[in-house]
XYZ file of C-alpha atoms in Angstrom:
623
model
C 94.334 -116.294 15.424
C 90.559 -116.235 16.073
C 88.212 -113.388 15.800
C 88.056 -112.750 19.686
C 91.899 -112.287 19.909
C 91.908 -110.121 16.797
C 89.168 -107.707 18.108
C 90.352 -104.254 19.186
C 89.285 -104.975 22.947
C 90.027 -101.386 24.040
C 86.766 -100.479 22.243
C 84.637 -103.213 23.706
C 83.699 -104.696 27.020
C 82.800 -108.141 27.896
C 81.557 -107.185 31.433
C 84.707 -108.753 33.126
C 84.473 -111.926 30.966
C 80.726 -112.423 31.458
C 79.632 -111.641 27.957
C 79.952 -114.420 25.308
C 77.514 -114.034 22.385
C 77.164 -114.891 18.778
C 75.107 -113.609 15.956
C 72.536 -116.208 15.208
C 70.298 -114.929 12.600
C 69.661 -111.854 10.530
C 66.051 -111.499 9.318
C 65.236 -109.124 6.531
C 62.004 -107.033 7.481
C 59.662 -106.023 4.660
C 58.819 -102.114 4.819
C 55.148 -101.475 5.838
C 53.676 -99.016 3.082
C 50.067 -99.882 3.831
C 49.344 -96.691 5.770
C 51.003 -93.229 5.808
C 51.258 -93.672 9.680
C 52.138 -97.290 9.612
C 55.615 -96.423 11.098
C 59.065 -97.178 9.743
C 60.856 -100.460 10.520
C 64.525 -101.328 10.352
C 65.429 -103.349 7.299
C 66.972 -106.097 9.340
C 66.135 -107.793 12.812
C 69.233 -109.381 14.275
C 69.101 -112.297 16.788
C 71.909 -112.900 19.198
C 72.449 -115.848 21.525
C 74.585 -115.367 24.702
C 75.957 -117.833 27.357
C 73.973 -117.231 30.580
C 75.436 -115.489 33.430
C 73.465 -113.976 36.203
C 75.713 -111.042 36.750
C 75.474 -110.304 32.936
C 71.610 -110.211 33.280
C 71.785 -107.405 35.768
C 74.032 -105.316 33.492
C 72.539 -105.653 30.065
C 70.155 -102.921 28.940
C 68.194 -101.998 25.949
C 69.829 -99.208 24.157
C 73.329 -100.487 24.493
C 75.432 -100.588 21.290
C 76.930 -103.743 19.982
C 79.249 -104.513 16.936
C 79.706 -107.571 14.664
C 82.350 -107.897 11.953
C 80.863 -107.624 8.589
C 81.550 -108.753 4.979
C 83.135 -105.467 3.810
C 85.800 -106.085 6.429
C 86.628 -109.481 4.871
C 87.476 -107.913 1.366
C 90.918 -108.119 -0.015
C 91.217 -104.326 0.152
C 90.385 -104.129 3.806
C 92.845 -107.004 4.823
C 95.495 -105.441 2.860
C 95.140 -102.232 4.661
C 94.690 -103.853 7.913
C 91.211 -102.504 8.527
C 88.531 -103.993 10.589
C 84.960 -103.121 9.881
C 81.984 -103.795 12.207
C 78.371 -103.290 11.773
C 76.938 -101.384 14.712
C 73.606 -102.193 16.207
C 71.435 -101.150 19.030
C 69.912 -103.724 21.487
C 66.255 -103.507 21.419
C 65.249 -106.444 23.588
C 66.903 -108.626 26.376
C 65.279 -111.842 27.662
C 66.604 -114.998 29.289
C 65.619 -118.638 28.333
C 65.356 -121.742 30.499
C 65.553 -125.068 28.645
C 63.308 -126.667 31.042
C 60.821 -124.121 30.995
C 60.614 -124.243 27.118
C 59.300 -127.884 27.323
C 56.324 -126.993 29.372
C 52.997 -127.188 27.397
C 49.626 -126.127 28.622
C 48.427 -129.719 27.959
C 50.789 -131.112 30.576
C 49.600 -132.308 33.768
C 49.025 -129.197 35.990
C 50.952 -130.208 39.158
C 53.783 -131.123 36.857
C 53.714 -127.649 35.053
C 53.940 -125.954 38.603
C 56.762 -128.325 39.877
C 58.902 -127.546 36.810
C 58.281 -123.774 37.109
C 59.203 -123.790 40.764
C 62.296 -125.934 40.105
C 63.494 -123.339 37.648
C 63.783 -120.475 40.227
C 67.096 -121.562 41.944
C 68.623 -122.309 38.503
C 68.621 -118.572 37.758
C 70.865 -117.991 40.694
C 73.609 -120.124 38.999
C 75.643 -119.823 35.910
C 74.331 -123.062 34.444
C 74.998 -122.648 30.648
C 73.654 -126.035 29.904
C 69.992 -125.267 30.603
C 69.915 -121.489 30.275
C 70.722 -118.861 27.756
C 70.193 -115.077 27.057
C 68.687 -113.887 23.858
C 68.884 -110.199 22.373
C 67.287 -108.661 19.482
C 69.237 -105.795 17.859
C 68.600 -103.219 15.298
C 71.321 -101.944 12.864
C 71.846 -98.354 13.008
C 73.146 -98.077 9.390
C 76.724 -97.141 10.576
C 79.996 -99.153 10.320
C 82.703 -98.937 12.918
C 86.119 -98.961 11.116
C 89.215 -99.644 12.980
C 92.388 -99.018 11.203
C 95.820 -100.685 12.298
C 97.039 -97.115 13.125
C 95.058 -93.880 13.557
C 91.843 -92.985 14.909
C 88.561 -95.100 14.627
C 85.866 -93.862 12.199
C 82.058 -94.126 11.932
C 80.968 -94.338 8.489
C 77.224 -94.215 7.457
C 75.773 -97.153 5.569
C 74.691 -100.694 6.085
C 77.099 -103.697 5.902
C 75.692 -107.108 6.084
C 77.328 -108.741 9.220
C 78.884 -112.171 9.555
C 76.266 -114.561 10.909
C 77.871 -116.903 13.649
C 80.585 -114.396 14.403
C 81.335 -113.021 17.994
C 79.391 -110.132 19.184
C 80.952 -107.151 21.164
C 79.409 -104.750 23.564
C 80.823 -101.254 22.675
C 82.314 -99.854 25.900
C 81.390 -96.639 27.843
C 84.556 -94.789 26.572
C 83.724 -95.565 22.743
C 80.173 -94.751 23.272
C 81.169 -91.295 24.723
C 83.431 -90.834 21.564
C 80.384 -91.818 19.216
C 77.941 -89.366 20.681
C 80.174 -86.696 21.963
C 83.550 -86.467 20.018
C 82.195 -84.369 17.164
C 80.166 -82.082 19.463
C 82.936 -81.568 21.781
C 85.099 -80.265 19.027
C 82.235 -78.006 17.645
C 81.593 -76.429 20.918
C 85.329 -76.218 21.917
C 85.063 -78.378 25.005
C 88.408 -79.967 26.114
C 87.478 -81.495 29.212
C 85.430 -84.724 29.797
C 84.364 -84.122 33.355
C 80.609 -83.727 33.557
C 78.255 -81.653 35.897
C 74.716 -81.210 36.356
C 75.198 -77.470 37.071
C 73.827 -75.577 33.864
C 76.281 -72.881 34.359
C 79.407 -75.323 34.329
C 78.223 -77.837 31.604
C 76.298 -77.640 28.525
C 75.146 -81.325 28.588
C 71.530 -82.270 28.157
C 71.750 -85.105 30.695
C 73.456 -88.587 30.834
C 73.284 -91.735 29.057
C 70.688 -94.184 30.364
C 73.218 -97.142 29.811
C 76.036 -98.557 31.943
C 73.921 -97.195 34.880
C 75.603 -99.344 37.321
C 79.014 -97.894 36.308
C 80.797 -95.496 38.621
C 81.137 -93.079 35.557
C 78.509 -91.008 33.773
C 78.536 -90.523 30.092
C 77.201 -86.930 29.314
C 74.916 -86.355 26.283
C 75.888 -83.246 24.503
C 74.355 -81.631 21.485
C 75.610 -78.825 19.249
C 73.410 -76.049 20.739
C 73.845 -73.816 17.641
C 72.586 -76.457 15.385
C 69.828 -77.447 17.800
C 68.662 -73.920 17.661
C 68.764 -73.349 14.071
C 67.393 -76.536 12.675
C 64.425 -76.677 15.035
C 63.594 -79.451 17.538
C 60.659 -81.030 19.228
C 59.722 -82.480 22.628
C 56.985 -85.024 22.857
C 55.567 -86.561 25.982
C 52.363 -87.226 27.826
C 51.346 -84.826 30.617
C 53.612 -85.304 33.720
C 56.386 -86.665 31.377
C 58.571 -83.534 32.056
C 58.537 -81.525 28.943
C 58.514 -78.070 30.653
C 61.329 -79.403 33.032
C 63.293 -80.507 30.051
C 62.654 -77.407 28.240
C 63.682 -75.093 30.960
C 67.033 -76.987 31.402
C 67.776 -76.732 27.719
C 67.106 -73.021 27.862
C 69.550 -72.650 30.703
C 72.332 -74.346 28.618
C 71.402 -72.255 25.621
C 71.612 -68.995 27.490
C 74.808 -69.895 29.500
C 76.710 -71.551 26.715
C 75.992 -69.636 23.505
C 76.630 -65.969 22.628
C 73.822 -63.583 22.463
C 71.162 -66.281 21.563
C 67.545 -64.897 22.337
C 64.726 -66.874 23.411
C 60.859 -65.953 22.834
C 58.607 -68.203 24.842
C 54.892 -68.185 24.122
C 53.664 -69.620 27.518
C 49.964 -70.480 27.458
C 50.451 -72.390 30.643
C 52.047 -69.512 32.575
C 54.621 -71.587 34.239
C 58.032 -70.506 32.817
C 58.422 -67.275 34.973
C 58.909 -69.682 37.891
C 60.595 -72.493 36.086
C 63.211 -69.922 34.768
C 63.192 -67.603 37.952
C 66.964 -68.362 38.707
C 67.828 -67.356 35.110
C 65.645 -64.309 35.049
C 67.267 -63.223 38.453
C 70.667 -63.317 36.826
C 71.778 -59.824 36.266
C 73.991 -60.887 33.235
C 70.788 -62.267 31.478
C 68.317 -59.487 30.602
C 64.904 -60.684 30.689
C 61.221 -59.533 30.295
C 58.100 -61.256 31.591
C 54.813 -60.161 29.816
C 51.616 -61.387 31.384
C 47.878 -60.817 30.472
C 46.476 -58.519 33.136
C 48.459 -55.752 34.880
C 49.673 -56.895 38.239
C 49.334 -54.118 40.589
C 51.586 -55.497 43.151
C 54.028 -58.457 43.530
C 51.658 -60.611 45.151
C 49.226 -60.300 42.014
C 51.870 -61.568 39.762
C 53.060 -64.384 42.109
C 49.501 -65.706 42.421
C 49.076 -65.690 38.481
C 52.091 -67.983 37.828
C 51.691 -71.838 37.903
C 54.333 -73.563 40.099
C 55.380 -77.304 39.891
C 53.664 -79.695 42.269
C 56.713 -79.795 44.693
C 56.617 -76.083 45.042
C 52.959 -75.270 45.327
C 52.855 -75.055 49.022
C 56.401 -73.716 49.338
C 56.243 -69.946 50.416
C 59.764 -69.483 49.117
C 58.437 -70.103 45.631
C 56.190 -66.864 45.775
C 59.293 -64.921 47.189
C 61.300 -65.871 44.125
C 58.454 -64.463 41.966
C 58.083 -61.302 43.953
C 61.726 -60.681 43.454
C 61.319 -60.756 39.564
C 58.520 -58.222 40.063
C 60.665 -56.003 42.298
C 63.357 -56.088 39.675
C 61.014 -54.373 37.286
C 61.025 -57.088 34.485
C 57.231 -57.896 34.682
C 54.888 -56.118 32.635
C 51.640 -56.665 30.672
C 50.275 -56.983 27.296
C 48.293 -53.793 26.057
C 45.565 -55.352 24.216
C 43.671 -52.454 22.482
C 40.143 -52.139 22.640
C 40.001 -51.364 19.175
C 42.293 -53.734 17.267
C 44.388 -51.948 14.629
C 43.389 -53.046 11.175
C 46.039 -55.031 9.203
C 46.453 -56.260 5.587
C 45.725 -59.844 6.951
C 42.275 -58.630 8.360
C 41.483 -57.052 4.803
C 42.373 -60.257 2.948
C 40.572 -62.450 5.505
C 37.534 -60.246 4.939
C 37.621 -60.692 1.191
C 38.239 -64.405 1.411
C 35.128 -64.867 3.843
C 33.028 -62.958 1.444
C 34.157 -64.994 -1.582
C 33.198 -68.156 0.242
C 29.827 -66.905 1.191
C 29.085 -65.834 -2.435
C 30.761 -68.797 -4.178
C 27.425 -69.446 -6.198
C 27.606 -65.788 -7.588
C 30.663 -65.728 -10.174
C 30.468 -62.063 -10.693
C 30.645 -61.242 -7.069
C 33.665 -63.620 -6.860
C 35.272 -61.808 -9.674
C 34.796 -58.377 -8.176
C 36.399 -59.495 -4.868
C 39.153 -61.099 -6.675
C 39.984 -57.706 -8.413
C 40.112 -55.924 -5.006
C 42.316 -58.742 -3.717
C 44.644 -58.227 -6.668
C 44.881 -54.401 -5.907
C 45.763 -55.154 -2.117
C 48.406 -57.665 -3.267
C 49.831 -55.114 -5.579
C 49.863 -52.424 -2.928
C 51.721 -54.840 -0.509
C 54.250 -55.643 -3.151
C 54.982 -52.074 -4.167
C 55.338 -51.004 -0.509
C 56.867 -54.134 0.846
C 54.096 -54.692 3.288
C 53.437 -58.083 5.202
C 50.326 -59.512 6.414
C 50.585 -58.429 10.053
C 51.554 -54.781 9.205
C 49.036 -52.095 10.292
C 47.066 -50.125 7.641
C 47.434 -46.415 6.922
C 45.110 -43.877 5.418
C 46.833 -43.861 2.019
C 46.144 -47.623 1.668
C 42.381 -47.123 2.887
C 42.024 -44.302 0.129
C 43.358 -46.876 -2.444
C 41.316 -49.606 -1.084
C 37.911 -47.596 -0.986
C 38.547 -46.466 -4.686
C 39.251 -49.964 -6.028
C 36.434 -51.646 -4.111
C 33.842 -49.199 -5.468
C 35.185 -49.543 -8.952
C 35.093 -53.305 -8.835
C 31.394 -53.187 -7.459
C 30.411 -51.055 -10.463
C 32.476 -53.012 -13.088
C 30.817 -56.428 -12.183
C 27.329 -54.855 -11.496
C 27.098 -56.145 -7.977
C 23.583 -55.662 -6.419
C 23.817 -52.213 -4.347
C 22.061 -53.791 -1.276
C 24.193 -56.795 -1.098
C 26.701 -57.541 1.548
C 29.675 -57.457 -0.930
C 28.467 -54.002 -1.958
C 28.005 -52.936 1.628
C 31.339 -54.164 2.522
C 33.140 -52.346 -0.600
C 31.363 -48.835 -0.123
C 32.311 -48.597 3.458
C 35.994 -49.340 3.575
C 36.813 -45.596 4.105
C 35.551 -46.173 7.569
C 38.747 -47.944 8.334
C 40.419 -44.592 8.974
C 38.004 -44.280 12.086
C 39.352 -47.496 13.435
C 42.891 -46.453 12.665
C 42.305 -43.226 14.599
C 40.644 -44.863 17.701
C 43.620 -47.366 17.912
C 46.033 -44.621 17.790
C 44.269 -42.527 20.387
C 44.065 -45.412 22.972
C 45.966 -44.949 26.179
C 49.404 -46.622 26.011
C 50.188 -48.842 28.989
C 51.979 -52.009 29.204
C 53.545 -53.232 25.923
C 52.387 -53.740 22.507
C 53.335 -56.248 19.800
C 55.319 -53.610 18.190
C 57.087 -53.210 21.636
C 57.643 -56.985 21.786
C 59.155 -56.951 18.228
C 61.524 -54.089 19.264
C 62.691 -56.269 22.223
C 64.105 -58.967 19.769
C 66.470 -56.368 18.648
C 67.247 -54.978 22.076
C 69.383 -56.257 25.119
C 66.635 -58.761 26.318
C 67.793 -62.269 25.817
C 64.475 -63.798 26.991
C 60.939 -62.501 26.241
C 58.522 -64.823 28.185
C 54.952 -64.027 27.183
C 52.836 -65.751 29.839
C 49.065 -65.387 28.586
C 46.649 -67.974 29.153
C 44.010 -66.904 26.606
C 45.307 -68.994 23.387
C 43.319 -66.434 21.060
C 45.361 -63.441 22.299
C 48.568 -65.446 22.202
C 47.949 -66.749 18.765
C 47.468 -63.228 17.453
C 50.795 -62.319 18.968
C 52.558 -65.424 17.355
C 51.301 -64.342 13.892
C 52.416 -60.817 14.087
C 55.737 -61.473 15.967
C 56.961 -64.313 13.579
C 55.978 -62.434 10.541
C 57.930 -59.319 11.619
C 60.902 -61.296 12.571
C 61.092 -62.998 9.133
C 60.434 -59.678 7.338
C 63.332 -57.996 9.335
C 65.735 -60.585 8.783
C 65.001 -60.862 5.066
C 65.505 -57.065 4.655
C 68.706 -57.004 6.692
C 70.220 -60.210 5.591
C 71.175 -60.967 9.054
C 71.378 -64.365 10.926
C 72.701 -63.354 14.225
C 71.811 -63.262 17.093
C 70.000 -66.471 16.737
C 66.346 -66.280 17.994
C 64.455 -69.537 19.229
C 60.854 -69.302 19.343
C 59.037 -71.804 21.828
C 55.695 -73.251 21.152
C 54.808 -75.226 24.322
C 51.286 -76.888 24.434
C 51.716 -76.763 20.565
C 48.337 -78.110 19.950
C 46.897 -74.709 20.705
C 49.142 -73.214 17.804
C 49.448 -75.887 15.144
C 46.627 -78.333 15.126
C 45.817 -80.215 12.039
C 42.708 -79.219 10.087
C 42.559 -75.912 11.665
C 40.314 -72.963 10.479
C 40.092 -69.218 11.022
C 42.614 -67.603 13.292
C 44.038 -70.948 14.308
C 44.823 -71.902 10.684
C 46.512 -68.579 10.318
C 48.712 -69.096 13.346
C 49.683 -72.493 12.147
C 50.592 -71.122 8.622
C 52.614 -68.409 10.410
C 54.667 -71.148 12.413
C 55.060 -73.229 9.172
C 56.406 -70.346 7.414
C 58.814 -69.428 10.127
C 60.143 -73.135 10.443
C 60.362 -73.311 6.589
C 62.170 -70.182 6.120
C 63.743 -69.366 9.475
C 66.861 -71.486 9.543
C 68.298 -69.292 6.549
C 67.962 -66.264 8.778
C 68.976 -67.436 12.255
C 65.306 -68.079 13.422
C 64.576 -71.404 15.148
C 61.547 -72.993 16.663
C 60.618 -75.473 19.491
C 57.520 -77.490 19.199
C 56.567 -79.333 22.532
C 53.273 -81.163 23.000
C 51.559 -84.247 24.464
C 49.679 -85.265 21.335
C 51.789 -85.350 18.283
C 49.238 -86.977 16.169
C 46.881 -83.901 16.179
C 49.670 -81.517 14.891
C 50.338 -80.013 11.368
C 52.535 -82.638 9.776
C 53.968 -80.213 7.389
C 55.513 -78.502 10.550
C 56.653 -81.733 12.190
C 58.646 -82.397 8.986
C 60.760 -79.264 9.686
C 62.164 -80.589 12.920
C 65.707 -82.054 12.855
C 66.116 -82.904 16.522
C 63.521 -84.619 18.782
C 63.105 -85.731 22.447
C 60.462 -88.400 23.017
C 59.145 -89.250 26.447
C 56.260 -91.840 27.247
C 53.527 -91.704 24.760
C 50.907 -94.064 25.840
C 48.875 -94.049 22.584
C 50.131 -96.225 19.901
C 49.129 -93.781 17.119
C 51.289 -91.150 18.436
C 54.295 -93.585 18.736
C 53.709 -94.410 14.922
C 53.491 -90.917 13.890
C 56.885 -90.275 15.565
C 58.221 -93.423 13.898
C 57.023 -92.298 10.361
C 58.224 -88.635 10.879
C 61.518 -89.238 12.164
C 62.573 -92.743 10.827
C 62.885 -94.524 14.078
C 62.015 -98.133 14.684
C 58.841 -98.770 16.591
C 60.546 -101.311 18.807
C 62.892 -98.671 20.047
C 59.905 -96.126 20.670
C 57.959 -98.808 22.614
C 60.910 -98.801 25.163
C 59.792 -95.300 26.066
C 56.700 -96.821 27.710
C 58.808 -97.857 30.655
C 60.438 -94.209 30.956
C 59.825 -92.539 34.349
C 59.626 -88.705 34.132
C 62.818 -87.104 33.029
C 63.835 -89.944 30.827
C 64.017 -89.499 27.097
C 64.695 -90.963 23.599
C 66.835 -88.389 21.878
C 67.645 -88.455 18.086
C 68.963 -85.865 15.596
C 69.588 -85.572 11.962
C 72.315 -82.806 12.560
C 73.129 -81.657 16.204
C 74.594 -84.615 17.544
C 77.817 -86.683 17.201
C 76.356 -89.202 15.097
C 73.187 -88.529 12.912
C 69.727 -90.041 13.377
C 70.793 -92.810 15.924
C 68.506 -92.960 18.954
C 69.907 -92.835 22.513
C 68.206 -93.079 25.780
C 68.854 -90.053 27.951
C 68.379 -89.258 31.628
C 67.935 -85.593 31.592
C 69.116 -83.086 34.360
C 66.320 -82.114 36.701
C 65.417 -78.345 36.365
C 63.948 -78.333 39.857
C 67.415 -79.025 41.333
C 68.543 -75.427 40.095
C 65.206 -73.961 41.360
C 65.819 -75.536 44.834
C 69.329 -74.096 44.956
C 68.098 -70.802 43.911
C 65.205 -70.430 46.409
C 67.449 -71.809 49.035
C 69.893 -69.105 48.352
C 67.409 -66.417 48.395
C 66.291 -67.525 51.783
C 69.637 -67.138 53.347
């Protein structure tokens, strides 16, 4: 009995008898360690040769999964148990070859070259396997497909060397659905396989970009709870659909998880409209916070950015005005006198130490003051973002004056001037407390995270203001969760246009913001706090933060350096990433270490279009 007859054909497809291929070569690929950002490559490059068929060429696509029997399946133990084992690979390139065209050389007589090329055209419309062939390259995904005589199939992690020369099988649509969605369906309690683009009916992310000519769609599901808790990233150039994808993911999260909360730091001021259908849902409490007080609904509508297709649609402003009329829109109360915090005191000390680095006694005096501040914070369980009180100011003033005297700091120096005027902080505290209370403060936003609001959208275009809010809100959320030992409800912090929050090599406030987000992502998953990083230039971001992401969506990244950073950070082969250059808006490469049915295996996804839900929403409002 030959290998083709023995194969479990219910798991594979031969495209109605047109696919007949063999594994021709397995080429070991040396790892490239010449640069930190050289990108990671698969250990093996597999070459497959297939008999030519014109219909087959119309159906084969990069990203399809194929299987070849391997040596582990030929062992005595495997044969005794009646187990078949296949090495699973992903197709990375497909191209046809013509024997006649392969013989043409640039040194041949020019008219003869042109005649041979022209004569090849009608051949492609035949199924002449004597002169034409299809070539594939494929990358092992480090999983084996195990098929027992009885029972369910299994996907076991690990690479097994495939049998060179053996028949290659394309894994069919139903098996692919099981591979990517079986485990997730079980985790989410989904019994039906029917799929819908309606975010209220289906938690899917989108559909697979393979078997696109088939009448059936294969949904792509992710475990939403793990997606939230273990952080994810969205990377694509401008116009690639980052905000569209994120708003669709937020819909799924809100409709298909219990009590999950989302905090959006929206420097582009676009999410109030992108999520307007969700914000209008009476079952989902939401709050939109803008920078300036909108005196009427028209002011609010004008301040929000709309997608290009909605810019001239008057119904878009109507949808935004309805949010204002529902009373969910407020503004940020930016105090004229900023409340001093422990972080501001520590920053002053650090700046003074840097300015006086050549004066050891000054540095030691400041170090003594810093130690006193740290001791107070530990004793009273204070975090960087907490506001100062008068008792602390009395202690700080006393310790600062003492340190200046102990180390004989020159009385007219900047260090002495700062140390002897710390009591003036009481005036700043009093001015801040007496300021008029309008809109909402950061303290109010922190309270909302424990309130009924499921979405807090902070749409402020000034990145300096937004970074300050990020620092204080993330610190407060971590502090509260650590004290209360709570992990529910899960809270997702969204950092769109992440280059404004976590750039590499940052200084000052930007560096503090980056550190705050890094701390959130490092510690947050233990306390039910997750993060989303979305950007068009991944190469410019804090790499320590990128290492915390367990799931990522990659759209078109035109710059090679960005793709190599993705390859190095997430262990995905560059030849697969290069496929994203062909993606239209809304197409994504998705891979996850934890939230999908199979770990760290890339899949090409056609995401659902968020604008469809918006069109339905504004059309319903117009009726």
